[in-house]
Amino acid sequence: MQINNDRLIKINEYHFKQIDDIKLKLINEGKNIIDLGIGDPDIKTNCKIINALIAGLEYKDFNKYPSYEGIKELKTKIAKYYYDVYSVKLDLDEILILIGSKEGLSNIIPAVCNFGDYVIVPNPAYPVYEKCSYLWGAKPYSVPLKEENKYLLNVKDIPDHISEKSKLMIINYPNNPTGAVANKKFYLELIQYCKEKNIVLCNDGAYNEIIGADEKNISILQYDKNICIEFGTLSKTYNMTGFRIGYAVGNKKILNNLLKVKSNIDSGQFKPIQYAAIEALSLPREYVIDIRKIYDERRSLAKKILKKKNIQFYDSKGTFYIWCKTPKNYITEEFCKDILFKCGIIVTPGDTFGVCGKGYFRIALTVNKSNLIGALNSFKVYDK
Ligand SMILES: Cc1ncc(COP(=O)(O)O)c(C=O)c1O
């Protein structure tokens, strides 16, 4: 049978799914693999979170369909979290619980856009923004993030004829893959631009908490709740990637549209997982600071080794990634394949995140120190 589906022409299988297949094959062949590819933390989930998950199985109706928008107790906890950490007040209808933030980042597109509308997305970026724009019949418009602009999106790179037909802009700070961090001035200017152009501005805040231990994290909602929403996730900060629990917060009309899409596609997250999320957000702030310290230590270790190897990287404390320039004389794909097949180390080629990622690769600091040191030191084999 032939399936003629133009929708998928611009979409490959998800990069990390392909890497998983190769990794499994190599492991089955007896090879030792260190995965600095996907951003899936190695740190154990706190036992209080796990106990809350288990306790949730005792609750009445735990097995029933959960509400689409999420349980009130978790929304209340997120409202408290936003107030305590960002001094942002949220009503419960300004909060929507998601089955991981990836779900919401896809569903926000039909929640805001007509077929054929533009979605302004950064490049390089988490691939979901661009691919899901295509999947939903919208058109992604890629704005290059440049090192000379500290990888902050510059609206001067958006032509008027594009902004006129744009309904949604997705940004992501702290930024995957570059590690860049945004500041107040940047957010204020972008909000002003989107207000003038009538564009919904959405910050993917997956790494809002993953910054230097001594730095203060910010939320876009500190500057506007009229045209902005922000996505959050417990995946990275609380080492809960497999739990699939995230949220969207901000303008209630936009969230209502998102809920309309979501409720036609899936249901709410399994209730015990939502109870586990409440427990995570109840952990003392020191927990988050300790997580940041772990990544701070790994980041500075990795940077030291990269410097020794003459591998250039973007120096920032955002996220748990390091954005590196491919060594001279190498094509990135060749470099990544070399270190995978000869050395058993997975890194992510920059063009996985879009054309502007060509010539770069990304390291995830999601393995313990000794594996990280071993992996990065072995880069020497491939000096040309
Ligand atoms: C920038 C960014 N946003 C969102 C996500 C998705 O997170 P979640 O596990 O909540 O779906 C990721 C995961 O890697 C990410 O890197």
Coordinates of C-alpha atoms and ligand atoms in Angstrom, one line a residue:
M1 CA 0.0 0.0 0.0
Q2 CA 1.2 3.5 -0.8
I3 CA 0.5 6.3 1.7
N4 CA 0.7 9.7 0.0
N5 CA 1.0 12.0 3.0
D6 CA 2.7 15.3 2.2
R7 CA 2.5 16.3 5.8
L8 CA 5.5 14.1 6.6
I9 CA 7.7 15.1 3.7
K10 CA 9.6 17.6 5.9
I11 CA 9.8 15.4 8.9
N12 CA 12.4 12.7 9.6
E13 CA 12.2 10.2 12.4
Y14 CA 13.1 12.0 15.7
H15 CA 16.9 12.1 15.9
F16 CA 17.0 10.7 19.4
K17 CA 14.9 7.7 18.4
Q18 CA 17.5 6.9 15.7
I19 CA 20.3 7.3 18.2
D20 CA 18.5 5.0 20.7
D21 CA 18.4 2.3 18.0
I22 CA 22.1 2.6 17.2
K23 CA 23.0 2.7 20.9
L24 CA 21.0 -0.5 21.6
K25 CA 22.7 -2.3 18.7
L26 CA 26.2 -1.3 20.0
I27 CA 25.4 -2.3 23.6
N28 CA 24.1 -5.7 22.3
E29 CA 27.4 -6.1 20.5
G30 CA 29.1 -5.7 23.9
K31 CA 30.3 -2.1 23.5
N32 CA 30.5 0.4 26.4
I33 CA 28.6 3.5 25.5
I34 CA 28.6 6.9 27.3
D35 CA 25.6 8.9 26.2
L36 CA 26.2 12.7 26.1
G37 CA 23.5 13.0 23.6
I38 CA 19.9 13.3 24.9
G39 CA 19.2 15.5 27.8
D40 CA 18.0 12.8 30.1
P41 CA 19.5 13.3 33.6
D42 CA 21.4 10.4 35.3
I43 CA 20.6 11.8 38.8
K44 CA 18.2 9.6 40.9
T45 CA 14.7 10.8 41.4
N46 CA 14.3 11.9 45.1
C47 CA 12.8 9.1 47.1
K48 CA 10.1 11.4 48.5
I49 CA 8.8 11.8 45.0
I50 CA 8.8 8.1 44.4
N51 CA 7.0 7.5 47.7
A52 CA 4.3 10.0 46.8
L53 CA 3.8 8.2 43.5
I54 CA 3.4 4.9 45.3
A55 CA 1.1 6.4 47.9
G56 CA -1.0 7.8 45.1
L57 CA -2.0 4.3 44.1
E58 CA -4.0 4.0 47.3
Y59 CA -6.1 7.1 46.6
K60 CA -9.8 6.7 45.7
D61 CA -10.4 6.7 41.9
F62 CA -6.6 6.8 41.2
N63 CA -7.3 4.6 38.2
K64 CA -10.0 6.7 36.7
Y65 CA -9.7 9.3 33.9
P66 CA -8.1 12.3 35.5
S67 CA -9.5 15.8 34.7
Y68 CA -8.1 17.2 31.4
E69 CA -6.7 20.3 33.0
G70 CA -5.0 18.7 36.0
I71 CA -5.8 18.2 39.6
K72 CA -6.5 21.3 41.7
E73 CA -3.8 20.5 44.3
L74 CA -1.0 20.4 41.7
K75 CA -2.2 23.7 40.1
T76 CA -2.3 25.3 43.6
K77 CA 1.3 24.1 44.1
I78 CA 2.4 25.5 40.8
A79 CA 0.8 28.8 41.7
K80 CA 2.7 28.8 45.0
Y81 CA 5.9 27.9 43.2
Y82 CA 5.5 30.8 40.7
Y83 CA 4.8 33.2 43.5
D84 CA 7.7 32.0 45.8
V85 CA 10.3 31.8 43.0
Y86 CA 9.3 34.5 40.5
S87 CA 6.8 36.7 42.6
V88 CA 4.2 36.0 39.8
K89 CA 0.6 35.6 41.0
L90 CA -1.4 33.0 39.0
D91 CA -5.0 32.1 39.2
L92 CA -5.8 28.4 38.8
D93 CA -7.2 29.0 35.3
E94 CA -3.9 30.4 34.4
I95 CA -2.3 27.0 34.9
L96 CA -2.8 23.9 32.8
I97 CA -1.2 20.5 33.6
L98 CA 0.4 18.6 30.7
I99 CA 1.7 15.2 29.9
G100 CA 5.2 16.5 29.7
S101 CA 5.8 20.0 28.2
K102 CA 6.5 18.5 24.7
E103 CA 2.8 17.7 24.4
G104 CA 1.9 21.4 25.0
L105 CA 4.6 22.7 22.7
S106 CA 3.0 20.8 19.9
N107 CA -0.7 21.5 20.8
I108 CA -0.1 25.2 21.2
I109 CA 0.3 25.5 17.5
P110 CA -3.3 24.7 16.5
A111 CA -4.4 26.4 19.7
V112 CA -3.2 29.7 18.2
C113 CA -2.6 29.4 14.5
N114 CA -4.7 28.9 11.4
F115 CA -3.5 26.7 8.6
G116 CA -0.7 28.5 6.8
D117 CA 0.0 31.0 9.5
Y118 CA 3.7 31.5 10.4
V119 CA 5.2 30.4 13.7
I120 CA 8.4 32.2 14.4
V121 CA 10.9 29.8 15.9
P122 CA 14.6 30.0 16.8
N123 CA 17.3 28.2 14.9
P124 CA 19.1 26.2 16.3
A125 CA 16.3 25.0 18.6
Y126 CA 14.6 22.0 20.2
P127 CA 13.3 20.4 17.0
V128 CA 9.7 20.0 18.1
Y129 CA 8.8 23.7 17.4
E130 CA 9.6 23.4 13.7
K131 CA 8.5 19.9 13.1
C132 CA 5.2 20.3 14.9
S133 CA 4.5 23.5 13.0
Y134 CA 4.7 21.5 9.8
L135 CA 2.6 18.6 11.3
W136 CA -0.2 21.1 12.2
G137 CA -0.2 22.8 8.8
A138 CA 1.4 26.0 10.0
K139 CA 4.7 27.4 8.5
P140 CA 7.7 27.7 10.7
Y141 CA 9.9 30.8 10.1
S142 CA 13.4 30.2 11.5
V143 CA 15.3 33.1 13.0
P144 CA 19.0 32.5 13.3
L145 CA 20.4 32.6 16.9
K146 CA 23.9 34.1 16.6
E147 CA 26.8 33.8 19.0
E148 CA 27.7 37.5 18.5
N149 CA 24.2 38.3 19.8
K150 CA 24.7 35.9 22.8
Y151 CA 22.2 33.6 21.0
L152 CA 19.3 35.9 21.8
L153 CA 16.7 36.1 19.1
N154 CA 16.9 39.4 17.2
V155 CA 13.6 40.6 15.8
K156 CA 15.5 42.6 13.1
D157 CA 15.9 39.2 11.4
I158 CA 12.1 38.9 10.9
P159 CA 10.9 40.6 7.7
D160 CA 7.6 42.5 8.0
H161 CA 5.8 40.3 5.5
I162 CA 6.5 37.4 7.8
S163 CA 5.6 39.0 11.1
E164 CA 2.3 40.2 9.5
K165 CA 1.3 36.6 8.9
S166 CA 2.7 35.3 12.2
K167 CA 0.5 34.3 15.2
L168 CA 2.9 32.6 17.5
M169 CA 6.6 33.0 18.5
I170 CA 8.3 30.3 20.4
I171 CA 11.5 31.1 22.3
N172 CA 13.4 29.0 24.8
Y173 CA 15.6 30.4 27.5
P174 CA 17.7 29.1 29.2
N175 CA 18.4 27.8 25.7
N176 CA 18.7 24.4 24.4
P177 CA 21.1 23.7 22.6
T178 CA 23.3 26.8 23.2
G179 CA 23.1 27.2 26.9
A180 CA 22.3 31.0 26.4
V181 CA 20.3 32.8 29.1
A182 CA 17.9 35.7 28.5
N183 CA 17.7 38.9 30.5
K184 CA 15.0 41.4 31.4
K185 CA 15.9 43.9 28.7
F186 CA 15.6 41.1 26.0
Y187 CA 12.2 39.9 27.3
L188 CA 10.8 43.5 27.5
E189 CA 11.8 44.3 24.0
L190 CA 10.5 41.1 22.6
I191 CA 7.2 41.5 24.5
Q192 CA 6.8 45.0 23.0
Y193 CA 7.5 43.7 19.5
C194 CA 4.9 40.8 19.9
K195 CA 2.3 43.2 21.3
E196 CA 2.7 45.5 18.3
K197 CA 2.5 42.6 15.9
N198 CA -0.3 40.8 17.8
I199 CA 1.8 37.7 18.2
V200 CA 1.4 35.2 21.1
L201 CA 4.8 34.9 22.8
C202 CA 5.6 31.5 24.3
N203 CA 8.7 30.8 26.3
D204 CA 9.7 27.2 26.7
G205 CA 11.0 27.3 30.2
A206 CA 12.1 23.7 30.5
Y207 CA 15.5 24.8 31.9
N208 CA 14.3 27.8 33.9
E209 CA 15.8 26.2 37.0
I210 CA 19.0 24.9 35.4
I211 CA 21.4 27.8 35.7
G212 CA 24.4 28.6 37.9
A213 CA 23.9 27.9 41.6
D214 CA 24.6 31.6 42.4
E215 CA 22.3 33.0 39.7
K216 CA 18.7 34.2 39.9
N217 CA 16.3 32.5 37.6
I218 CA 13.6 34.5 35.8
S219 CA 10.3 33.8 34.1
I220 CA 8.8 35.7 31.2
L221 CA 5.6 36.0 33.2
Q222 CA 7.4 38.5 35.4
Y223 CA 7.2 40.9 32.5
D224 CA 3.8 40.1 30.9
K225 CA 0.8 37.9 31.3
N226 CA -1.3 39.3 28.5
I227 CA 0.4 37.9 25.4
C228 CA 2.7 35.5 27.1
I229 CA 2.6 31.9 28.2
E230 CA 5.4 29.8 29.6
F231 CA 5.9 26.0 29.5
G232 CA 7.5 24.3 32.4
T233 CA 8.5 20.7 33.2
L234 CA 9.5 18.6 36.1
S235 CA 11.6 16.4 33.8
K236 CA 14.9 18.2 34.1
T237 CA 15.0 19.9 37.5
Y238 CA 13.5 16.9 39.3
N239 CA 15.0 14.1 37.2
M240 CA 11.5 12.9 36.2
T241 CA 11.8 12.7 32.4
G242 CA 9.9 9.3 32.3
F243 CA 7.1 10.6 34.5
R244 CA 5.8 12.9 31.8
I245 CA 4.6 15.8 33.8
G246 CA 4.8 19.5 32.8
Y247 CA 2.6 22.5 32.6
A248 CA 1.7 25.7 30.8
V249 CA 1.1 29.0 32.6
G250 CA 0.0 32.5 31.6
N251 CA -2.8 34.1 29.6
K252 CA -6.0 32.2 30.4
K253 CA -7.6 32.7 26.9
I254 CA -4.5 31.1 25.3
L255 CA -4.5 28.3 27.8
N256 CA -8.2 27.7 27.2
N257 CA -7.5 27.2 23.5
L258 CA -4.7 24.9 24.4
L259 CA -7.1 22.9 26.7
K260 CA -9.6 22.7 23.8
V261 CA -6.9 21.1 21.6
K262 CA -5.6 18.9 24.4
S263 CA -8.9 17.6 25.5
N264 CA -9.7 16.4 22.0
I265 CA -6.4 14.6 21.7
D266 CA -5.6 13.1 25.1
S267 CA -6.6 13.2 28.8
G268 CA -5.0 14.4 32.0
Q269 CA -1.9 12.8 33.4
F270 CA -2.2 9.7 35.7
K271 CA -3.2 11.1 39.1
P272 CA -0.4 9.4 41.1
I273 CA 2.1 11.1 38.8
Q274 CA 0.5 14.5 39.6
Y275 CA 0.8 13.7 43.4
A276 CA 4.5 12.9 42.8
A277 CA 4.8 16.3 41.1
I278 CA 3.3 18.0 44.1
E279 CA 5.9 16.3 46.3
A280 CA 8.7 17.4 44.0
L281 CA 7.6 21.0 44.1
S282 CA 7.4 20.7 47.9
L283 CA 11.1 19.9 48.2
P284 CA 13.1 22.6 49.9
R285 CA 14.8 25.2 47.6
E286 CA 18.1 23.7 48.6
Y287 CA 17.2 20.7 46.5
V288 CA 17.2 22.8 43.4
I289 CA 20.4 24.6 44.4
D290 CA 22.1 21.3 44.9
I291 CA 21.1 20.1 41.4
R292 CA 22.5 23.3 40.0
K293 CA 25.8 22.7 41.9
I294 CA 26.1 19.2 40.4
Y295 CA 25.8 20.7 36.9
D296 CA 28.1 23.6 37.8
E297 CA 30.8 21.2 38.8
R298 CA 30.3 19.0 35.7
R299 CA 30.2 22.1 33.4
S300 CA 33.5 23.5 34.7
L301 CA 35.2 20.1 34.5
A302 CA 34.0 19.7 30.9
K303 CA 35.0 23.2 29.9
K304 CA 38.5 22.6 31.3
I305 CA 39.0 19.5 29.2
L306 CA 37.5 21.1 26.1
K307 CA 39.9 24.0 26.5
K308 CA 42.8 21.5 26.7
K309 CA 41.5 19.9 23.5
N310 CA 41.2 23.2 21.7
I311 CA 37.5 22.7 21.2
Q312 CA 35.7 26.0 21.3
F313 CA 32.4 26.3 23.1
Y314 CA 29.9 28.9 24.2
D315 CA 30.6 30.0 27.7
S316 CA 27.4 30.2 29.7
K317 CA 25.8 28.6 32.7
G318 CA 22.3 28.0 31.3
T319 CA 20.9 24.4 30.9
F320 CA 23.0 21.3 31.2
Y321 CA 24.3 21.4 27.7
I322 CA 27.6 22.7 26.2
W323 CA 27.4 24.0 22.6
C324 CA 30.7 23.3 20.9
K325 CA 32.3 24.1 17.6
T326 CA 33.3 21.0 15.6
P327 CA 37.1 20.6 15.5
K328 CA 38.8 22.1 12.4
N329 CA 39.1 19.7 9.4
Y330 CA 36.1 17.8 10.5
I331 CA 32.6 17.7 9.1
T332 CA 30.3 17.5 12.2
E333 CA 28.6 14.3 11.1
E334 CA 31.9 12.6 10.5
F335 CA 33.2 13.8 13.9
C336 CA 30.1 12.5 15.8
K337 CA 30.2 9.2 14.0
D338 CA 33.9 8.8 14.7
I339 CA 33.6 9.3 18.4
L340 CA 30.5 7.1 18.5
F341 CA 31.9 4.1 16.6
K342 CA 35.5 4.3 17.6
C343 CA 35.1 5.5 21.1
G344 CA 31.5 4.7 22.2
I345 CA 30.5 8.3 23.0
I346 CA 27.3 9.9 21.8
V347 CA 27.1 13.6 21.2
T348 CA 24.5 15.4 19.2
P349 CA 25.3 17.0 15.8
G350 CA 24.3 20.6 15.8
D351 CA 22.2 20.4 12.7
T352 CA 19.7 18.2 14.6
F353 CA 18.6 21.6 15.9
G354 CA 18.3 23.2 12.5
V355 CA 20.6 24.5 9.7
C356 CA 22.1 27.1 11.9
G357 CA 23.5 24.3 14.1
K358 CA 25.8 23.2 11.2
G359 CA 29.4 23.1 12.3
Y360 CA 28.5 22.6 16.0
F361 CA 27.8 19.7 18.3
R362 CA 26.1 19.5 21.7
I363 CA 27.3 17.8 24.8
A364 CA 24.8 16.9 27.6
L365 CA 26.2 16.9 31.1
T366 CA 23.9 14.1 32.1
V367 CA 26.4 11.5 33.1
N368 CA 28.5 11.3 36.3
K369 CA 31.9 13.0 36.7
S370 CA 34.0 10.0 36.0
N371 CA 32.1 9.1 32.8
L372 CA 32.2 12.7 31.7
I373 CA 36.0 13.0 32.2
G374 CA 36.6 9.7 30.5
A375 CA 34.4 10.6 27.6
L376 CA 35.8 14.0 27.0
N377 CA 39.4 12.9 27.4
S378 CA 39.0 10.3 24.7
F379 CA 38.3 13.1 22.2
K380 CA 42.1 13.2 21.8
V381 CA 42.0 10.1 19.6
Y382 CA 40.5 12.1 16.9
D383 CA 42.8 15.1 16.7
K384 CA 43.7 15.5 13.1
Ligands
LIG1 C1 13.9 22.9 25.2 C2 13.1 21.7 25.7 N1 11.7 21.9 25.8 C3 10.9 20.9 26.2 C4 11.4 19.6 26.4 C5 10.5 18.5 26.7 O1 10.4 18.2 28.1 P1 9.3 17.3 28.6 O2 10.0 16.1 29.2 O3 8.6 18.1 29.6 O4 8.4 16.9 27.5 C6 12.8 19.4 26.2 C7 13.4 18.0 26.4 O5 14.5 17.7 26.1 C8 13.6 20.5 25.9 O6 15.0 20.3 25.7

